[in-house]
Every structure is written in structure tokens, then in C-alpha cells.
């Protein structure tokens, strides 16, 4: 395991212990701050001076996990006054017509528990959009489950459909909640690494990883953090392996409307796949409302049953007025999506050109609002060391990618930047990097 000897911050935990922070500890401790000082307000709030400290407690199924990298990096952005191109949330607001719909729903008294699997209006809006996007006709009453964000759809799907010991195949780098929710479900994770420059799927490797114990392949297109989009050839190959081996596909498609260089394809739309696919999506990315936490899972009735059983006992139902507003959002005309795409393409162009001018190797990103770069021209020993330098000395936050791999070394040369920020913020970040990042 690689060590970063020159990254010598510390970690302050609820048990009042200070640990040296290094490449290993960022993955193994619950809370990390890259600072020698421990007197911030946040840390004060973690400790109660009048009560003796107790060691932290966590169930075994979660003990290997820590504060998410997104939370850590956003806290550091605030602490160091750095420009946050780390956590993927827009620094601009969502559309007025959706906010108006939420206010109207609240004023109309749509404020009690919603039907557990979604208010009928939203379930219908989800199926109408799915039909438009994929051509598939699905039943809003028996094939859609509305959840608290896609993150809950992922959790409910794992807990509702995966048995302890089942094997689930992931593509690394993978979004952090996949591993944690699979661990909660007791699944056995098998992993395939997608490698730069194009992060293409090594189909032969996938083939050799599938066994009689494989229950599902969990995929994400457009893909966070790489921006890769699964091609039709890759999806066809995955589909035939799944059909041949009776494997489910759990497909996270939250960035489907942020597809810039190629057309997004839902694997559920391929022949023979709908009956074995759970398609998950949400409102947050497409409508710049990441705090609303409205998501959904679309699956045939026999799979929806398991998802709904888990959902019923995880959250039961999600926010009623926001569901009505989500219904209004999903009925947006095509022009809304066209404009969204145009705006994001302009942002992407600013960041990509800026990063290239600064001297990074920038890997092509076809979708999402993320771009991956190789930081090694700047001489830092790994992604974590580079990100620490970038925050403290340059004033910009990026996400180290090693946390998205089972083997962190696979991500040590790569960091992720997001361009879901206003153009001025993106330009300022580029200027800071041009001024202060030296090869
Ligand atoms: N999806 C967001 C990202 O990848 C982060 C969401 C979160 O903070 N959990 O940046």
C-alpha cells in the first residue's frame, strides 16, 4: 500500500483521538480533516466537553466505511476558502417552474404521507418520460417506485433483491454508495476496472467473472466519475451475458440527460432486457435540485415487489409536495433539456480547455458533469496528495478517485473535477490553477 509521507494532516474523531492522515487512513477512518488544528466549530460540535468521550460504535457491515469523500472535500472547501469543483452539486438554482410547483403543492395542502410507492401523478410522469426516452411502455402502478433520491433507489434495490452471499459485479471506479449498500445487503462484490483513456468495458474479463453465484451487474451510464458512456456494443455484450447466465442488471442512469458526445441508451430497452433490469434515476441532476432527493426505480412487477418491500421499511414514502413538483418537472418540454445541454456544454468547454492549458492530461468525458484528469505532470505521489496540495496551495477542490476502487492504487493518478458551477466560478478556478500549479 502506498503511503504519503508528505501529507501529514491529522484526523480528529469523536473519540478525541488524533490520527496521522495518510493515503491509507483516508479510507479507513470515519472522519478526516486535513489540518493540524482541531479547533474548528465543526470539530467542537463533535465533542461535548462536559461528558467523557466514548469510542465510536458502528455495526460490522459498515465499519470499513468512512465519511463520504464528497462531504470531506466540501468541508475542506469551506475551511480553506477553496473553489469547490469537487462534490457534484450545482452552485446555481433549479428552474422557477419546478419551484413554483412545489410551493403550490404545499399551499394546496399536499402535505401528508404520500402513497408509499409514489403519488400517482409522479408515477405517471416517470412512465411517460421513460416511454419517450426508451420506447418502453411500463405500468406506473406496478413498475415504478418513487424513492428519496436515486441513492435510496439503489439501497432499496440491493436490500430488496440481493441475498447475503450473492455476487454482484461492479465497474470501478464506482460511486461510493454502491459498495456500502452492497455491504449492508451482505453481497459479495466482484469488480472490473475500467481504464483510461476510454474506460471501455473489458468484455472478456466480464465474461470470466460471471459465475453461477452472480446475481447482478451494477452499472452506471453516463458514468460517474469518468464521464464514460456505455456504447451500444458494450451494452449488447453485457445484455447477452446477462440473458445467457440469468443475471440482473441494476442500472443507475441519473446523468441520462447530460449526454453530450453520444446518445444515452438504457440497457432496459435492449431485446430481452427489460424483464431483468432495474433502471434508476432521479430529479436532482437534470433539474439542478440535488437537495430535493426525489428518485425512482423502474422494474418489471416481479422485481418491483422486492424493491418496494425494502423501500416500505426504509423510508415508507418520500416528500409529498416535492413529488408533485417532480411530476411537473418531468413534463418539461424538450426545449428545457436542449437548453440544459447547451449550458452544460459551454461549462464543459471552459473547464476542459482550462485544465488542458494548465497542463493536465484530460480524458474524454461523453456525459455527466464530471471530467477525469491525470495529475501526474505536477509531480505529486498520488491523487490524495495532489488534492491536498490543490486545496491548500491553489485554492481549488477536486475529488481524489482512489476511493472509488477496491484497489486504491488503480486511481492514484486520477482526480475528478466537476463543471456544474457557473461559468465565472469555472474561470476563476482555472485562473488559480494557471497561476499556482507548476510542473
Ligand atoms: N453525486 C455527487 C457526486 O458524485 C455527490 C453526492 C453525495 O455527496 N453523496 O459528486
Coordinates of N, CA and C and ligand atoms in Angstrom, one line a residue, residues 68-71 74 86-89 151 175-177 224-225 254-255 285 293 369-370 399 404 416 418, ligand 1:
X68 N -18.2 10.2 3.7 CA -18.0 10.2 2.2 C -17.0 11.2 1.8
X69 N -16.3 10.9 0.7 CA -15.3 11.8 0.2 C -15.9 13.1 -0.2
X70 N -17.2 13.1 -0.6 CA -17.8 14.3 -1.1 C -18.0 15.3 0.1
X71 N -18.5 14.7 1.2 CA -18.6 15.5 2.5 C -17.3 16.1 2.9
X74 N -16.1 18.9 0.5 CA -16.9 20.1 0.6 C -16.6 20.8 1.9
X86 N -15.4 19.9 -6.5 CA -15.4 18.5 -6.0 C -16.7 17.9 -6.1
X87 N -17.5 18.1 -5.0 CA -18.8 17.5 -4.9 C -19.7 18.0 -6.0
X88 N -20.4 17.0 -6.6 CA -21.3 17.4 -7.8 C -22.6 18.0 -7.4
X89 N -22.6 19.2 -7.1 CA -23.9 19.9 -6.9 C -23.8 21.3 -7.6
X151 N -30.1 7.5 -4.6 CA -29.4 6.8 -3.5 C -30.3 5.8 -2.8
X175 N -19.3 4.7 -7.9 CA -19.9 5.6 -7.0 C -19.9 5.0 -5.6
X176 N -19.5 5.8 -4.6 CA -19.3 5.2 -3.3 C -20.4 4.5 -2.6
X177 N -21.6 4.9 -2.9 CA -22.8 4.2 -2.2 C -23.0 2.8 -2.6
X224 N -20.3 8.1 -13.5 CA -19.6 8.9 -12.5 C -18.5 8.0 -11.9
X225 N -17.3 8.4 -11.8 CA -16.7 9.7 -12.0 C -16.1 9.9 -13.4
X254 N -28.7 8.4 -13.6 CA -29.1 9.7 -13.2 C -28.5 10.8 -14.1
X255 N -27.5 10.5 -14.9 CA -27.0 11.6 -15.7 C -27.4 11.4 -17.2
X285 N -30.0 15.9 -10.8 CA -29.0 16.4 -11.8 C -29.7 17.1 -12.9
X293 N -33.9 15.3 -3.4 CA -33.9 13.9 -3.1 C -35.2 13.2 -3.5
X369 N -21.6 15.6 -15.4 CA -20.9 16.9 -15.3 C -19.5 16.7 -14.7
X370 N -18.8 15.6 -15.0 CA -17.5 15.4 -14.5 C -16.5 15.1 -15.6
X399 N -11.8 15.9 -6.6 CA -12.1 14.6 -5.8 C -11.0 13.6 -6.2
X404 N -12.8 5.3 -5.1 CA -13.8 4.6 -6.0 C -13.3 3.3 -6.5
X416 N -10.9 13.9 -10.1 CA -12.2 14.3 -10.8 C -12.5 15.7 -10.5
X418 N -15.6 18.7 -11.3 CA -17.0 18.9 -11.9 C -17.1 20.3 -12.5
Ligands
LIG1 N1 -23.2 12.5 -6.7 C1 -22.4 13.5 -6.2 C2 -21.0 13.4 -6.8 O1 -20.6 12.4 -7.3 C3 -22.3 13.5 -4.7 C4 -23.4 13.1 -3.9 C5 -23.0 13.0 -2.4 O2 -22.4 13.9 -1.9 N2 -23.3 11.9 -1.9 O3 -20.3 14.4 -6.6

